[in-house]
PDB file of C-alpha atoms in Angstrom:
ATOM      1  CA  UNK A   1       0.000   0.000   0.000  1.00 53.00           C
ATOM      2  CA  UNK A   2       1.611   3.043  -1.249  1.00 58.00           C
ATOM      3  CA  UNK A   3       5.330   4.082  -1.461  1.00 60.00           C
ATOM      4  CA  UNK A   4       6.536   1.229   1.706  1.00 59.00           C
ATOM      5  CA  UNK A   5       7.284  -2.808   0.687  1.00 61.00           C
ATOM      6  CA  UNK A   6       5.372  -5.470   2.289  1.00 60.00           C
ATOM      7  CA  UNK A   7       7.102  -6.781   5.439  1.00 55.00           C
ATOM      8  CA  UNK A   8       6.905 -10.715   5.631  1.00 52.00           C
ATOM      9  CA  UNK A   9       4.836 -12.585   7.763  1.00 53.00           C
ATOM     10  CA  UNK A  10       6.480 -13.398  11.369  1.00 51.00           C
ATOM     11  CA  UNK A  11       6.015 -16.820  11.916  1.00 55.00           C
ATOM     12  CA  UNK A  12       5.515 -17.257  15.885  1.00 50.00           C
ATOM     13  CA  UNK A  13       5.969 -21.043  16.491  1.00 50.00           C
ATOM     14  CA  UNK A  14      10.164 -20.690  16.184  1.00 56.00           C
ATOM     15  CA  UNK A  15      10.060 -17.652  18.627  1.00 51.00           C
ATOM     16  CA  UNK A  16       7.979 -19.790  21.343  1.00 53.00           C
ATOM     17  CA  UNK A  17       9.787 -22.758  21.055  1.00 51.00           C
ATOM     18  CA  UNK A  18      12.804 -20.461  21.864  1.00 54.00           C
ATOM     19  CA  UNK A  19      11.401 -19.117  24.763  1.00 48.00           C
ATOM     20  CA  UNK A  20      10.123 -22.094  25.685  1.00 53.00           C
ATOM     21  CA  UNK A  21      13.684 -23.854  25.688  1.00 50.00           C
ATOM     22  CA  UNK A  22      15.502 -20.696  27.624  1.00 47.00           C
ATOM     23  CA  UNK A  23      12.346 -21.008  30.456  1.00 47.00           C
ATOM     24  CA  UNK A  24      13.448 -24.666  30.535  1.00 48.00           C
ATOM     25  CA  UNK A  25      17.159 -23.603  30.757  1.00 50.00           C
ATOM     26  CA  UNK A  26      16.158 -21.262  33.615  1.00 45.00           C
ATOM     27  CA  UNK A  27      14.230 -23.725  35.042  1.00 46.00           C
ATOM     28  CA  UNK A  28      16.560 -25.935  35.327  1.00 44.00           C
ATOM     29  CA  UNK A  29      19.319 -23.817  36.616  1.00 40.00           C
ATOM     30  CA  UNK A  30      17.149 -22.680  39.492  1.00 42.00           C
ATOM     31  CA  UNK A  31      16.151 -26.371  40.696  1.00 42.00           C
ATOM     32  CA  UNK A  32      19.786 -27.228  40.364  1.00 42.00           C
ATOM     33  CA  UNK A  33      21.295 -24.798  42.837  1.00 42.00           C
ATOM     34  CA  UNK A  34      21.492 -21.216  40.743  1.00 42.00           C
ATOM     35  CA  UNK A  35      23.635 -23.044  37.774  1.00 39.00           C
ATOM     36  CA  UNK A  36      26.181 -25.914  39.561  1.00 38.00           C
ATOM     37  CA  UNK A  37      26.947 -29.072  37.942  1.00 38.00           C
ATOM     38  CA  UNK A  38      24.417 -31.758  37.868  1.00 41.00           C
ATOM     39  CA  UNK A  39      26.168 -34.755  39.062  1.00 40.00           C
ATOM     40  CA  UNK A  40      24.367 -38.217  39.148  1.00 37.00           C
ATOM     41  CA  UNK A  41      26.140 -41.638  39.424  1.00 36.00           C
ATOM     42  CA  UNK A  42      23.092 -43.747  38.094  1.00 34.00           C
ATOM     43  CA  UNK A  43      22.376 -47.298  38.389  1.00 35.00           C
ATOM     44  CA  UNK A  44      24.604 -47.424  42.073  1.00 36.00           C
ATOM     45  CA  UNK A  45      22.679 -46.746  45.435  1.00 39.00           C
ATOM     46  CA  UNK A  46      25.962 -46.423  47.381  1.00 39.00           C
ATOM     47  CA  UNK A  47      29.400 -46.420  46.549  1.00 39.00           C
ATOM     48  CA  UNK A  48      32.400 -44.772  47.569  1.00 41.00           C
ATOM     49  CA  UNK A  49      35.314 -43.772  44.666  1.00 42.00           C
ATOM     50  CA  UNK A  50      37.714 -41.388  42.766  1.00 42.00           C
ATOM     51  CA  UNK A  51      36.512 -38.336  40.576  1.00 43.00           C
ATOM     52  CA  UNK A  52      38.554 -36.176  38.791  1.00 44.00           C
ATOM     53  CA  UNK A  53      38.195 -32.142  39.072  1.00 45.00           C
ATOM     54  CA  UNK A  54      38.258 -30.152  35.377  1.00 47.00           C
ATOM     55  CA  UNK A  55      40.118 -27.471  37.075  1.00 50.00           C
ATOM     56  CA  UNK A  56      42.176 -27.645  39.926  1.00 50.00           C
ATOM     57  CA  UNK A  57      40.632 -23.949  41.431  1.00 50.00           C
ATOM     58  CA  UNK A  58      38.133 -23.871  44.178  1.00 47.00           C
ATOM     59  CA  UNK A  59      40.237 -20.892  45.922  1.00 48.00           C
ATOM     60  CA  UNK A  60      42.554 -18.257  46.178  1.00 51.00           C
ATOM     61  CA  UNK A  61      44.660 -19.630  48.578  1.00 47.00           C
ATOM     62  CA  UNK A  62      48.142 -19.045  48.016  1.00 52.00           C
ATOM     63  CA  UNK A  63      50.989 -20.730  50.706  1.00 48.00           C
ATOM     64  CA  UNK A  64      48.337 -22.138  53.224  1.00 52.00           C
ATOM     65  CA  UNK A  65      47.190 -25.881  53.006  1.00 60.00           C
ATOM     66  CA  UNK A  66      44.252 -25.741  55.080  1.00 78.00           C
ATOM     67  CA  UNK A  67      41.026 -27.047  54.828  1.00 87.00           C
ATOM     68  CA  UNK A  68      37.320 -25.686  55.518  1.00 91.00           C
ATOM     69  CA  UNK A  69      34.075 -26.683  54.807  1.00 93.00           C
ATOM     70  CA  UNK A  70      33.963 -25.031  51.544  1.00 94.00           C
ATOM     71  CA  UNK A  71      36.404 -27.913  50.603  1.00 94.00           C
ATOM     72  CA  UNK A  72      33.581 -30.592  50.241  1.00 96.00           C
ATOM     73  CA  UNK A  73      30.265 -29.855  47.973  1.00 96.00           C
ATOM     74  CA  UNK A  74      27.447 -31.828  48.330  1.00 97.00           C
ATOM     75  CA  UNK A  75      25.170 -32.405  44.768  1.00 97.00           C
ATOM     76  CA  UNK A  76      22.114 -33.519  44.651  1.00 97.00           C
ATOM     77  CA  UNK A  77      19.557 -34.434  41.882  1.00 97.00           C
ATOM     78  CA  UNK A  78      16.390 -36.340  40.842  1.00 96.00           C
ATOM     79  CA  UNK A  79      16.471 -40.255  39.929  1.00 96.00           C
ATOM     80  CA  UNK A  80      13.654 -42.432  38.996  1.00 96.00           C
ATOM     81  CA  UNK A  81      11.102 -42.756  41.603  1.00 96.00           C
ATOM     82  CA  UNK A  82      10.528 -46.108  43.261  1.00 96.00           C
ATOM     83  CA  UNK A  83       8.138 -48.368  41.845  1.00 94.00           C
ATOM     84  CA  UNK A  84       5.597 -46.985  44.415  1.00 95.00           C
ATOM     85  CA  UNK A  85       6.046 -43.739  42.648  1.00 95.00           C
ATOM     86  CA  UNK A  86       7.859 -41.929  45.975  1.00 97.00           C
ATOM     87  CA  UNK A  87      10.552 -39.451  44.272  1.00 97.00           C
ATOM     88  CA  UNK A  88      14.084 -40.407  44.476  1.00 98.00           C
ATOM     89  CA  UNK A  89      17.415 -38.388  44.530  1.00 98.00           C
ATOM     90  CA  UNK A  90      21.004 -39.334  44.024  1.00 98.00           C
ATOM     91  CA  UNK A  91      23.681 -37.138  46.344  1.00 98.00           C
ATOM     92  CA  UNK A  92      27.403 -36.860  45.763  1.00 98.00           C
ATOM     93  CA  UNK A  93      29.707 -35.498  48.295  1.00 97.00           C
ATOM     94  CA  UNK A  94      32.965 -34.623  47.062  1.00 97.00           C
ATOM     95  CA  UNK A  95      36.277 -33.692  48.428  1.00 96.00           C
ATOM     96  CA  UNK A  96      37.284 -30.992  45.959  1.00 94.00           C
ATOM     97  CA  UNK A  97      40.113 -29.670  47.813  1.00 91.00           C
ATOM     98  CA  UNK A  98      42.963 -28.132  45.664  1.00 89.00           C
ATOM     99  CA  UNK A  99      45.719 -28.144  47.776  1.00 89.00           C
ATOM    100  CA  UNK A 100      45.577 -31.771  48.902  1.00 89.00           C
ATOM    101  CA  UNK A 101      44.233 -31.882  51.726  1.00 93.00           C
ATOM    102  CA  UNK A 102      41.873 -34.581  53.554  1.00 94.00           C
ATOM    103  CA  UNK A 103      38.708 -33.972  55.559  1.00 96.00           C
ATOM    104  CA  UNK A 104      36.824 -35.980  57.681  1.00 96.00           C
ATOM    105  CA  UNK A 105      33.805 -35.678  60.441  1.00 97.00           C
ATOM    106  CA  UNK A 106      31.476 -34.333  57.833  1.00 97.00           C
ATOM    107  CA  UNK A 107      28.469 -33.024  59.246  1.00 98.00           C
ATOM    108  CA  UNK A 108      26.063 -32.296  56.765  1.00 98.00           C
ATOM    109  CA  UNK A 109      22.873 -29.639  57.615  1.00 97.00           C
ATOM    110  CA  UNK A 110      19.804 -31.739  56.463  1.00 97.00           C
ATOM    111  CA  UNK A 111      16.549 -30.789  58.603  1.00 96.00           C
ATOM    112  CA  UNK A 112      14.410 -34.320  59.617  1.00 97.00           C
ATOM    113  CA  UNK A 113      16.099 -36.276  56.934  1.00 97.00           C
ATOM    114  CA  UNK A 114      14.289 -39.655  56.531  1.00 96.00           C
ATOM    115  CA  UNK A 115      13.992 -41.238  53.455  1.00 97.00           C
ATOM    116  CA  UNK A 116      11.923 -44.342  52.433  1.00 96.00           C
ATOM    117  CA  UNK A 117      14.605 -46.188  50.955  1.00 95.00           C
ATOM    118  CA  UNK A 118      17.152 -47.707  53.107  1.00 96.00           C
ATOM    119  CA  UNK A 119      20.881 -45.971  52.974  1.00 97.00           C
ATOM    120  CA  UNK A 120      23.517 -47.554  54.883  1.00 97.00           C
ATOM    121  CA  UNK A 121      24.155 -45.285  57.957  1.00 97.00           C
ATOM    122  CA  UNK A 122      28.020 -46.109  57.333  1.00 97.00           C
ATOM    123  CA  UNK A 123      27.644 -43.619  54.257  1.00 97.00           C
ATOM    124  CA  UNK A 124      24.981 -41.372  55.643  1.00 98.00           C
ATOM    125  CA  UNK A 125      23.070 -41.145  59.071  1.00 97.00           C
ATOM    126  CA  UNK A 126      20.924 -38.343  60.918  1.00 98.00           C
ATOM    127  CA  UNK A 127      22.351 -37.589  64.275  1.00 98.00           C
ATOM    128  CA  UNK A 128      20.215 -35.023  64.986  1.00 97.00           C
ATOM    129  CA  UNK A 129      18.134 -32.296  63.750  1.00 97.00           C
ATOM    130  CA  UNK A 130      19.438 -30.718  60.799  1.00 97.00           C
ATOM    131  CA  UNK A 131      22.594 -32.677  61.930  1.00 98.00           C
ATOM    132  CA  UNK A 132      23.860 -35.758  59.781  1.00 98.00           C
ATOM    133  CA  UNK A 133      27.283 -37.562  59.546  1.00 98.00           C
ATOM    134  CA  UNK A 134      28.656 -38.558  56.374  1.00 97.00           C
ATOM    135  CA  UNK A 135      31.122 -41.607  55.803  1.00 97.00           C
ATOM    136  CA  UNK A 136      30.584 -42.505  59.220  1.00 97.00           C
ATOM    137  CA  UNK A 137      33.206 -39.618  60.094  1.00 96.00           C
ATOM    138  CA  UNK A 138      35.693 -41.154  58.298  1.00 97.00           C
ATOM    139  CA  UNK A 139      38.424 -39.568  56.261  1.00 96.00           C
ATOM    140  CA  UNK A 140      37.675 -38.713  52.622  1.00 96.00           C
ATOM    141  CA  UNK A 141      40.858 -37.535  50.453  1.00 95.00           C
ATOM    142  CA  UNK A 142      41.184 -35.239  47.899  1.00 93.00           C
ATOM    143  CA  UNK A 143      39.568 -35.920  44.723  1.00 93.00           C
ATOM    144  CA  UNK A 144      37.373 -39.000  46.397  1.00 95.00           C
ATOM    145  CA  UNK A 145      33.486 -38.807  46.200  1.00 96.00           C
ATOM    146  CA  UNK A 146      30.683 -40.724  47.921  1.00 96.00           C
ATOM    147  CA  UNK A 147      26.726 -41.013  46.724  1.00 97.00           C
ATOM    148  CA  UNK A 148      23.851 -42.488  47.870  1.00 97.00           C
ATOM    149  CA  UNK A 149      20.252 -42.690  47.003  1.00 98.00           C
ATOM    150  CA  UNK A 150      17.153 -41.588  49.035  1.00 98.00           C
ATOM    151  CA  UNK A 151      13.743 -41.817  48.708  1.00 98.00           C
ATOM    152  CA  UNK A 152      11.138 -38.816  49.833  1.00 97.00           C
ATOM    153  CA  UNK A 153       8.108 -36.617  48.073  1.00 96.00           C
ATOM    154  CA  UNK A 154      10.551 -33.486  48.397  1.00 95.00           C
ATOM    155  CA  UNK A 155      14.212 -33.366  48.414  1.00 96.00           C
ATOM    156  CA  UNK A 156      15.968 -32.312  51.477  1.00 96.00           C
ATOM    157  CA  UNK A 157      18.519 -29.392  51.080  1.00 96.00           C
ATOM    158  CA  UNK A 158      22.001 -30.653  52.033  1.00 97.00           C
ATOM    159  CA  UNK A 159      24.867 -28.022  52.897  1.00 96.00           C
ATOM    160  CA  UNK A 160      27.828 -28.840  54.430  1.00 97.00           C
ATOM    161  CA  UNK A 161      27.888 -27.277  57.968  1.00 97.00           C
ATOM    162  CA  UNK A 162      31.267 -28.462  59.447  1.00 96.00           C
ATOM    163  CA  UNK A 163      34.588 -30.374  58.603  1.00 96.00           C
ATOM    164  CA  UNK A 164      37.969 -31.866  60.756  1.00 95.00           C
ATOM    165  CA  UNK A 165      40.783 -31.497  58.803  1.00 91.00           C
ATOM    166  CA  UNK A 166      43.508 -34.105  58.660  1.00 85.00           C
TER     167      UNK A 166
END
């Protein structure tokens, strides 16, 4: 119509399946702690092993080999649900400290845990409220990991609330 060309037609369905994906990306990031990794050892309820870090940098520390409680990260993230249909979650705790050091006595800050499947209370136990003990207090070296499995309708945030360093 007069003196301007025709613009094309703007075909919506590409533009909501984009926004659709990036919601899904947020999504996702926000379940999953505000973006850290996803880490799932499936098909093993409990084991105890090695994992390798992609970089060696958790901190700044420069001359002091000490350790903290920042030293040990505890993932977490959904598994298939039991046959019952009660959701289940896989959690790694790993030592990722840089400078080589060992921790042990890790007390983990996990509300009432319970779960309804059983998890060896070698690996992980409640103590208390909001208090549980993981490896049985036992030392776990740098680079070494630990997972187990348990079974509730909501998962139980799991922060690391204190470590002995060996």
């Amino acid at each position: 119509m007069g003196w301007f060309p025709r613009r094309p037609e703007v075909h919506l369905l590409p533009a909501i399946l984009s926004l659709a994906l990036l919601f899904a990306i947020l999504y996702f990031v926000d379940v999953n702690g505000g973006g850290g990794a996803l880490v799932l050892v499936p098909g093993k309820n409990q084991s105890a092993g090695t994992t390798r870090k992609l970089f060696g940098i958790v901190g700044e520390r420069m001359g002091v080999e000490s350790c903290s409680k920042d030293d040990v990260v505890v993932y977490q993230g959904a598994t298939a649900p039991l046959p019952n249909g009660i959701p289940t979650y896989t959690v790694q705790v790993l030592n990722v400290c840089s400078t080589g050091c060992a921790v042990a006595d890790i007390h983990v800050s996990c509300g009432w845990f319970s779960s309804a499947r059983l998890i060896n209370p070698r690996v992980f136990r409640r103590l208390g409220y909001d208090d549980c003990l993981v490896n049985d207090g036992a030392v776990l070296r740098p680079g070494q990991s630990l997972s187990f499995q348990y079974a509730n309708t909501y998962p139980y945030p799991l922060y690391v609330s204190s470590v002995s360093c060996t």
